[in-house]
PDB file of C-alpha atoms in Angstrom:
ATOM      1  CA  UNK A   1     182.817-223.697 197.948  1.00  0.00           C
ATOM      2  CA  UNK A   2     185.307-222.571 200.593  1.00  0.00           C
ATOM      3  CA  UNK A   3     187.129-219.572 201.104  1.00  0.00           C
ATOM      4  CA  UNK A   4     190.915-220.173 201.637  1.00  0.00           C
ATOM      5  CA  UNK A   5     192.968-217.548 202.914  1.00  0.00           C
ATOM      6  CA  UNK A   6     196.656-217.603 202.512  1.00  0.00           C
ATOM      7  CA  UNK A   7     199.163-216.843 205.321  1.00  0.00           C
ATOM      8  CA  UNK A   8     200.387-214.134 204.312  1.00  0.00           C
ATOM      9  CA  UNK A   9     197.320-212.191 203.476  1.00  0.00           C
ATOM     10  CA  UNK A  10     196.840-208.744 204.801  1.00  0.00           C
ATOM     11  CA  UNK A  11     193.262-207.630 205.131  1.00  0.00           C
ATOM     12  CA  UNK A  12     194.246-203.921 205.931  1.00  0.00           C
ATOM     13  CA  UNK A  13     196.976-202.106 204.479  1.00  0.00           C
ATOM     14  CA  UNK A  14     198.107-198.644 206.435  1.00  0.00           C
ATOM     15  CA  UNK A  15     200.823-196.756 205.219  1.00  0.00           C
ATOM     16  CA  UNK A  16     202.752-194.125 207.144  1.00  0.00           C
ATOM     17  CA  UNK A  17     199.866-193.801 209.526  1.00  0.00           C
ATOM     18  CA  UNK A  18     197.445-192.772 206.726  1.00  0.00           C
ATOM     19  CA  UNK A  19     195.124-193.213 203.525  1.00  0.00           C
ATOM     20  CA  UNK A  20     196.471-192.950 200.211  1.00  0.00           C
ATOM     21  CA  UNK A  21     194.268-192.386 197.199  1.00  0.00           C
ATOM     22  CA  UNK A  22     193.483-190.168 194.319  1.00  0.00           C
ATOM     23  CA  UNK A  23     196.113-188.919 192.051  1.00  0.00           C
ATOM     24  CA  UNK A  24     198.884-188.796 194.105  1.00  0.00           C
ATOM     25  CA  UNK A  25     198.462-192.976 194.623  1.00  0.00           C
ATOM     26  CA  UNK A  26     198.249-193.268 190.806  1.00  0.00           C
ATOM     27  CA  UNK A  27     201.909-191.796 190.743  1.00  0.00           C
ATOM     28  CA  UNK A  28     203.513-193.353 193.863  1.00  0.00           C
ATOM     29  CA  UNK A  29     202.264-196.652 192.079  1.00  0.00           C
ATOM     30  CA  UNK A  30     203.622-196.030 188.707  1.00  0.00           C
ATOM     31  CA  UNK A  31     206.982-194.521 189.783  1.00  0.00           C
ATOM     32  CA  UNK A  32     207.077-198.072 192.146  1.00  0.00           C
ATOM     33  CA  UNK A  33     206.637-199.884 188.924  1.00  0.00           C
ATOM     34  CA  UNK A  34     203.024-201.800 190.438  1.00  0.00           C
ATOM     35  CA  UNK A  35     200.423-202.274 188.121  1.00  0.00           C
ATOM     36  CA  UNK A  36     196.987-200.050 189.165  1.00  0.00           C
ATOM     37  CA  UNK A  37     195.247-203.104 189.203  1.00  0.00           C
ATOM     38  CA  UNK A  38     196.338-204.499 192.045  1.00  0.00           C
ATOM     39  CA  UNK A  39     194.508-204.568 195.204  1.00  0.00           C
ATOM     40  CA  UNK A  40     196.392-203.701 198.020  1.00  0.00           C
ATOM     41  CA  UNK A  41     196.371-206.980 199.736  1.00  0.00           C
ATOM     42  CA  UNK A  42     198.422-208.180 196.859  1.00  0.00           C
ATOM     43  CA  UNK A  43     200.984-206.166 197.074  1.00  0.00           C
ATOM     44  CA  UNK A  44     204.645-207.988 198.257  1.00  0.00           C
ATOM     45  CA  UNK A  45     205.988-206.764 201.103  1.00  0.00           C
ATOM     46  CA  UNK A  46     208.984-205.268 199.109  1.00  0.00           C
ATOM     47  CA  UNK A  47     206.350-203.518 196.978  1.00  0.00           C
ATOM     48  CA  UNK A  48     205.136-201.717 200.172  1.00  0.00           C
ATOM     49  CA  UNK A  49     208.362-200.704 201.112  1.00  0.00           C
ATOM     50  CA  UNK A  50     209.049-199.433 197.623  1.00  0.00           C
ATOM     51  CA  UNK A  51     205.773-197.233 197.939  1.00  0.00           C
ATOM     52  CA  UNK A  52     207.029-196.078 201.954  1.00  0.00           C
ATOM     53  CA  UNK A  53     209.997-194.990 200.162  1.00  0.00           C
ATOM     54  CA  UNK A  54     208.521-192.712 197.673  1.00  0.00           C
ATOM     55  CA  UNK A  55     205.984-191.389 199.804  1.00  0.00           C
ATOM     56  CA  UNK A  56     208.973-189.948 202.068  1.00  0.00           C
ATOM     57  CA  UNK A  57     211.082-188.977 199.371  1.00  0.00           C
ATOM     58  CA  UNK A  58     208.701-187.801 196.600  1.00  0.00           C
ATOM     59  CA  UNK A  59     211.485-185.589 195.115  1.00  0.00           C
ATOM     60  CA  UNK A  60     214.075-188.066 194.244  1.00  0.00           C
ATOM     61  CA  UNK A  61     212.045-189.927 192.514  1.00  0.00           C
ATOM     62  CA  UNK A  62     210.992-186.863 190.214  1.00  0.00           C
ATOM     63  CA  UNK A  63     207.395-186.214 191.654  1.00  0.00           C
ATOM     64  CA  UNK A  64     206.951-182.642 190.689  1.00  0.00           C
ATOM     65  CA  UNK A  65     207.105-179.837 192.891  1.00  0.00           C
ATOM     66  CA  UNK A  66     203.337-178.743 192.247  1.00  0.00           C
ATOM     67  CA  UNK A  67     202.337-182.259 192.997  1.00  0.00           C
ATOM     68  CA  UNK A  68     203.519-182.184 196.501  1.00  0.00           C
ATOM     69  CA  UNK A  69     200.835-181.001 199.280  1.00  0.00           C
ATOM     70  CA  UNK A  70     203.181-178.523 201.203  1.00  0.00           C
ATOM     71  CA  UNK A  71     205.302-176.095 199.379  1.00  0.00           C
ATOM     72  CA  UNK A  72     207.136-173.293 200.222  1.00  0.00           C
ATOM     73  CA  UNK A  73     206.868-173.963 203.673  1.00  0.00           C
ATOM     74  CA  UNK A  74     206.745-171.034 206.084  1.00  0.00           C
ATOM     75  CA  UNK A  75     210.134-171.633 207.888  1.00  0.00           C
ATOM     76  CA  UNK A  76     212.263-172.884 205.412  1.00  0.00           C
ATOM     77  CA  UNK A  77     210.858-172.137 201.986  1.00  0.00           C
ATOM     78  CA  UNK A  78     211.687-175.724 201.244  1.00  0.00           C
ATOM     79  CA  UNK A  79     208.535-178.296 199.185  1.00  0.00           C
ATOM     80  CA  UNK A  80     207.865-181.057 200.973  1.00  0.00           C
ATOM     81  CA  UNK A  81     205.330-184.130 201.064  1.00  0.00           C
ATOM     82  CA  UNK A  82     203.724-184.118 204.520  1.00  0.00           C
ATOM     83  CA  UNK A  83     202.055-187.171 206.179  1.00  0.00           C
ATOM     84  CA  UNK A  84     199.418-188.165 208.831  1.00  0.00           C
ATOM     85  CA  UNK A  85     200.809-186.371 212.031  1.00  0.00           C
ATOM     86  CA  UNK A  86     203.522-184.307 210.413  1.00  0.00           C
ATOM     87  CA  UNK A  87     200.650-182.632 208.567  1.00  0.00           C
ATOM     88  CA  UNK A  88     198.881-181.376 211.751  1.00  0.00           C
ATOM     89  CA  UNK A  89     202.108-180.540 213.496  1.00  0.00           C
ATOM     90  CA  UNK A  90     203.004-178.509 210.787  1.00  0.00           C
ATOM     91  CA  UNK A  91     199.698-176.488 210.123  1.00  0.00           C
ATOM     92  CA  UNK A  92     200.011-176.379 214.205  1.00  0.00           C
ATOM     93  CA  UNK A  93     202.955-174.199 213.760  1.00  0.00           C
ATOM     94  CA  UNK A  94     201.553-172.456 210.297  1.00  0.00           C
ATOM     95  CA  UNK A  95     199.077-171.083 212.803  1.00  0.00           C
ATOM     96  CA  UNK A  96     201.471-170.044 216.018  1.00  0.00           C
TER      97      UNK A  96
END
């Protein structure tokens, strides 16, 4: 038996620079409309860009505020979703 790989075929998937997993993931997926099943190799590449989008605009697509990993930020007062470097730049200036 013989393992055929199609051309397409993506054996890592990074997004924005980072992991996503736990809960958050379960509700990027279901707001993108992608079944949980899915590995992420299987994913389309207009499914992935459907899940960029979300991840950098949780808000508009009605992710609640508590959900979101920086809120009321120190500056601004604004709720925000922050990923891979963004989050150390901002707890960089959190600490100045």
């Amino acid at each position: 038996m013989s393992l055929v790989i199609p051309e397409k075929f993506q054996h890592i998937l990074r997004v924005l620079n980072t992991n996503i997993d736990g809960r958050y993931a379960h509700v990027v997926l279901r707001k993108a409309d992608i079944d949980l099943t899915n590995r992420a190799r299987e994913l389309t590449e207009d499914e992935v860009e459907g899940v960029i989008t979300i991840l950098q605009n949780p808000r508009q697509y009605k992710i609640p505020d508590w959900f979101l990993n920086r809120q009321k930020d120190v500056k601004d007062g604004k709720q925000s979703q922050v990923l891979a470097n963004g989050l150390d730049n901002k707890l960089r200036e959190d600490l100045e």
